[in-house]
Every structure is written in C-alpha cells, then in structure tokens.
Amino acid sequence: SQELEQSPQSLIVQEGKNLTINCTSSKTLYGLYWYKQKYGEGLIFLMMLQKGGEEKSHEKITAKLDEKKQQSSLHITASQPSHAGIYLCGADSTSGTYKYIFGTGTRLKVLA
Amino acid sequence: SAVISQKPSRDICQRGTSLTIQCQVDSQVTMMFWYRQQPGQSLTLIATANQGSEATYESGFVIDKFPISRPNLTFSTLTVSNMSPEDSSIYLCSVVWESGELFFGEGSRLTVL
C-alpha cells in the first residue's frame, strides 16, 4: 500500500530562518496536499499540487511537486512564530477517490 | 472555501458510553469523510459518508462501532459507540470542495476515561 514519509519529523528554527519539509511517496501521486495543524486542532489547507513540476506559493510558503510526482517539498522563507505547528502532506491513494492517506507530520517550532 | 463546523470541539467521556459528533457544512457538498487522528499519529480514514445511504467503511472500521448518518448534503454525524480509552482521538470531518480541494473541520477531541 502507498505510504507517505515526511522528513524531518521535527524541526526547531530561529525566527527569520528558512526551512524545508519533504514528503516522499512510494508510488506516483495523483494529487499532493499540504496542511498545517495547530496542536490538537483541525487541519488548515495550504496548497494542492497535481502536475509534475508544479510549484505554488502563498505568502512565505512555497510547495513543489517533482516531475515524477513522487516527492514534494514545502519551503518556508523567513519563518515566524506564527508558522509553528504540524505540517502534514496528504495524497489521494487512488486517483479520483479522495480517500486520502497522510504523512506522519513534521512538528515545527519557531523560536522568537 | 467551505466552512465546516464540528460539535463538540472536545469532550471527556466515560468508558462504555457513546458520543455523537456533528459536522455541518455551509454549502452543499457531494463527498464527505470522517477521519481519526490518534495521539501522536497521522490521520486515518474511517469512512465515506454517503448521502441517503449507508456509509462506506475502510478496513478496520465497522458500522456497529462507528455508525454514520448523512441525511443531506450539508450535514453528517459520527457516533463512537461503547467507548474505550483506545478511542481517545481527534475525529475530523472533511469535504471535497468544488475546486477539488479537501477541507477539514476543526476536529472533535475525545478523551475516554
């Protein structure tokens, strides 16, 4: 079955630093989603990537999907304490079913 | 984007009791799902809530334990029956928006003593 591996599992950075979170799939991804979760709360949708080589940005967050559609990265520029939380990647396990699987998450802490 | 409201946001329950979680969406949506997030774990899909028919459950989840209702295109409930401490989790409903994006509610944090 398809699995999503995220790295690193946790990350502590100083405010203002850049960081990257990776999400790797064992199979080709039909769609890749990035979410942010504040501790113990729901998921906030960040970005959806569907095409190989696609890149999207929102404010200081940029997400990319590689050409083979098996790896995605989430990059935060000039991190702020408001970026702290758990970042999850999710993917459609079978094209068009919307039955998502999720990575184990990356816990980000930003030190002021 | 969809606005998804869940109730309760959190609850503490006794072993052996049941709790019903409600999910209300501000617009009609075709596809609605329920997920579970156990402590320190990622999300696991419980079932697809089908409007007007029985929910479709994923492997490891059964209707007797997690009965789901979906009377219309904006509302669904998930019941966690005969609870045990292992059911302590965050339960999240999600919907597929017209853009194809999957949005989540704020979750219902359940603690079973």
PDB file of C-alpha atoms in Angstrom, chain A residues 6 33 35 37 39-45 48 50 56 86 88-89 96-105 107, chain B residues 10 31 33 35 37 40-45 48 56 58 90 92 96-97 99-107 109:
ATOM      1  CA  GLN A   6       7.817  13.044   5.892  1.00  0.00           C
ATOM      2  CA  TYR A  33      -1.889  18.335  -0.465  1.00  0.00           C
ATOM      3  CA  TYR A  35      -1.921  21.098   5.515  1.00  0.00           C
ATOM      4  CA  GLN A  37      -2.370  21.670  12.027  1.00  0.00           C
ATOM      5  CA  TYR A  39      -1.647  21.263  18.156  1.00  0.00           C
ATOM      6  CA  GLY A  40      -4.833  19.312  18.880  1.00  0.00           C
ATOM      7  CA  GLU A  41      -6.911  21.172  16.314  1.00  0.00           C
ATOM      8  CA  GLY A  42      -8.173  20.752  12.780  1.00  0.00           C
ATOM      9  CA  LEU A  43      -6.249  20.980   9.540  1.00  0.00           C
ATOM     10  CA  ILE A  44      -5.775  24.185   7.609  1.00  0.00           C
ATOM     11  CA  PHE A  45      -5.490  23.712   3.862  1.00  0.00           C
ATOM     12  CA  MET A  48      -2.744  21.426  -3.670  1.00  0.00           C
ATOM     13  CA  GLN A  50      -1.372  17.977  -9.150  1.00  0.00           C
ATOM     14  CA  LYS A  56       2.787  27.088  -5.847  1.00  0.00           C
ATOM     15  CA  ILE A  86       2.403  20.408  12.499  1.00  0.00           C
ATOM     16  CA  LEU A  88       1.082  17.244   7.054  1.00  0.00           C
ATOM     17  CA  CYS A  89       1.235  16.084   3.484  1.00  0.00           C
ATOM     18  CA  GLY A  96     -10.244  10.298  -8.025  1.00  0.00           C
ATOM     19  CA  THR A  97     -11.459   8.575  -4.866  1.00  0.00           C
ATOM     20  CA  TYR A  98     -10.416  11.360  -2.475  1.00  0.00           C
ATOM     21  CA  LYS A  99      -9.529   8.649   0.018  1.00  0.00           C
ATOM     22  CA  TYR A 100      -6.509  10.376   1.345  1.00  0.00           C
ATOM     23  CA  ILE A 101      -3.507   8.986   3.120  1.00  0.00           C
ATOM     24  CA  PHE A 102      -1.346  11.256   5.201  1.00  0.00           C
ATOM     25  CA  GLY A 103       2.237  11.525   6.221  1.00  0.00           C
ATOM     26  CA  THR A 104       3.206  11.328   9.871  1.00  0.00           C
ATOM     27  CA  GLY A 105       3.704  15.060  10.090  1.00  0.00           C
ATOM     28  CA  ARG A 107       6.416  19.438  14.048  1.00  0.00           C
TER      29      ARG A 107
ATOM     30  CA  ARG B  10     -13.881  18.408  22.798  1.00  0.00           C
ATOM     31  CA  MET B  31     -18.254  13.996  -0.809  1.00  0.00           C
ATOM     32  CA  PHE B  33     -15.434  11.849   5.003  1.00  0.00           C
ATOM     33  CA  TYR B  35     -11.038  10.709   9.816  1.00  0.00           C
ATOM     34  CA  GLN B  37      -6.184  11.018  14.476  1.00  0.00           C
ATOM     35  CA  GLY B  40       0.861  11.390  18.080  1.00  0.00           C
ATOM     36  CA  GLN B  41      -0.340   9.723  14.891  1.00  0.00           C
ATOM     37  CA  SER B  42      -1.345  10.855  11.470  1.00  0.00           C
ATOM     38  CA  LEU B  43      -4.862  10.794  10.078  1.00  0.00           C
ATOM     39  CA  THR B  44      -6.663   7.589   9.217  1.00  0.00           C
ATOM     40  CA  LEU B  45      -9.785   7.483   7.086  1.00  0.00           C
ATOM     41  CA  THR B  48     -17.072   7.935   3.432  1.00  0.00           C
ATOM     42  CA  THR B  56     -18.613   3.083   3.187  1.00  0.00           C
ATOM     43  CA  GLU B  58     -12.413   1.435   5.488  1.00  0.00           C
ATOM     44  CA  ILE B  90      -9.317  13.701  17.404  1.00  0.00           C
ATOM     45  CA  LEU B  92     -12.307  15.150  11.887  1.00  0.00           C
ATOM     46  CA  VAL B  96     -14.306  17.825  -1.123  1.00  0.00           C
ATOM     47  CA  TRP B  97     -14.903  21.332  -2.360  1.00  0.00           C
ATOM     48  CA  SER B  99     -12.313  23.067  -6.701  1.00  0.00           C
ATOM     49  CA  GLY B 100     -11.258  19.521  -5.836  1.00  0.00           C
ATOM     50  CA  GLU B 101      -9.589  20.570  -2.617  1.00  0.00           C
ATOM     51  CA  LEU B 102     -10.166  18.625   0.580  1.00  0.00           C
ATOM     52  CA  PHE B 103     -11.103  20.791   3.556  1.00  0.00           C
ATOM     53  CA  PHE B 104     -11.307  19.760   7.187  1.00  0.00           C
ATOM     54  CA  GLY B 105     -13.344  20.764  10.180  1.00  0.00           C
ATOM     55  CA  GLU B 106     -11.633  21.898  13.363  1.00  0.00           C
ATOM     56  CA  GLY B 107     -11.884  18.446  14.862  1.00  0.00           C
ATOM     57  CA  ARG B 109     -11.067  15.952  20.608  1.00  0.00           C
TER      58      ARG B 109
END
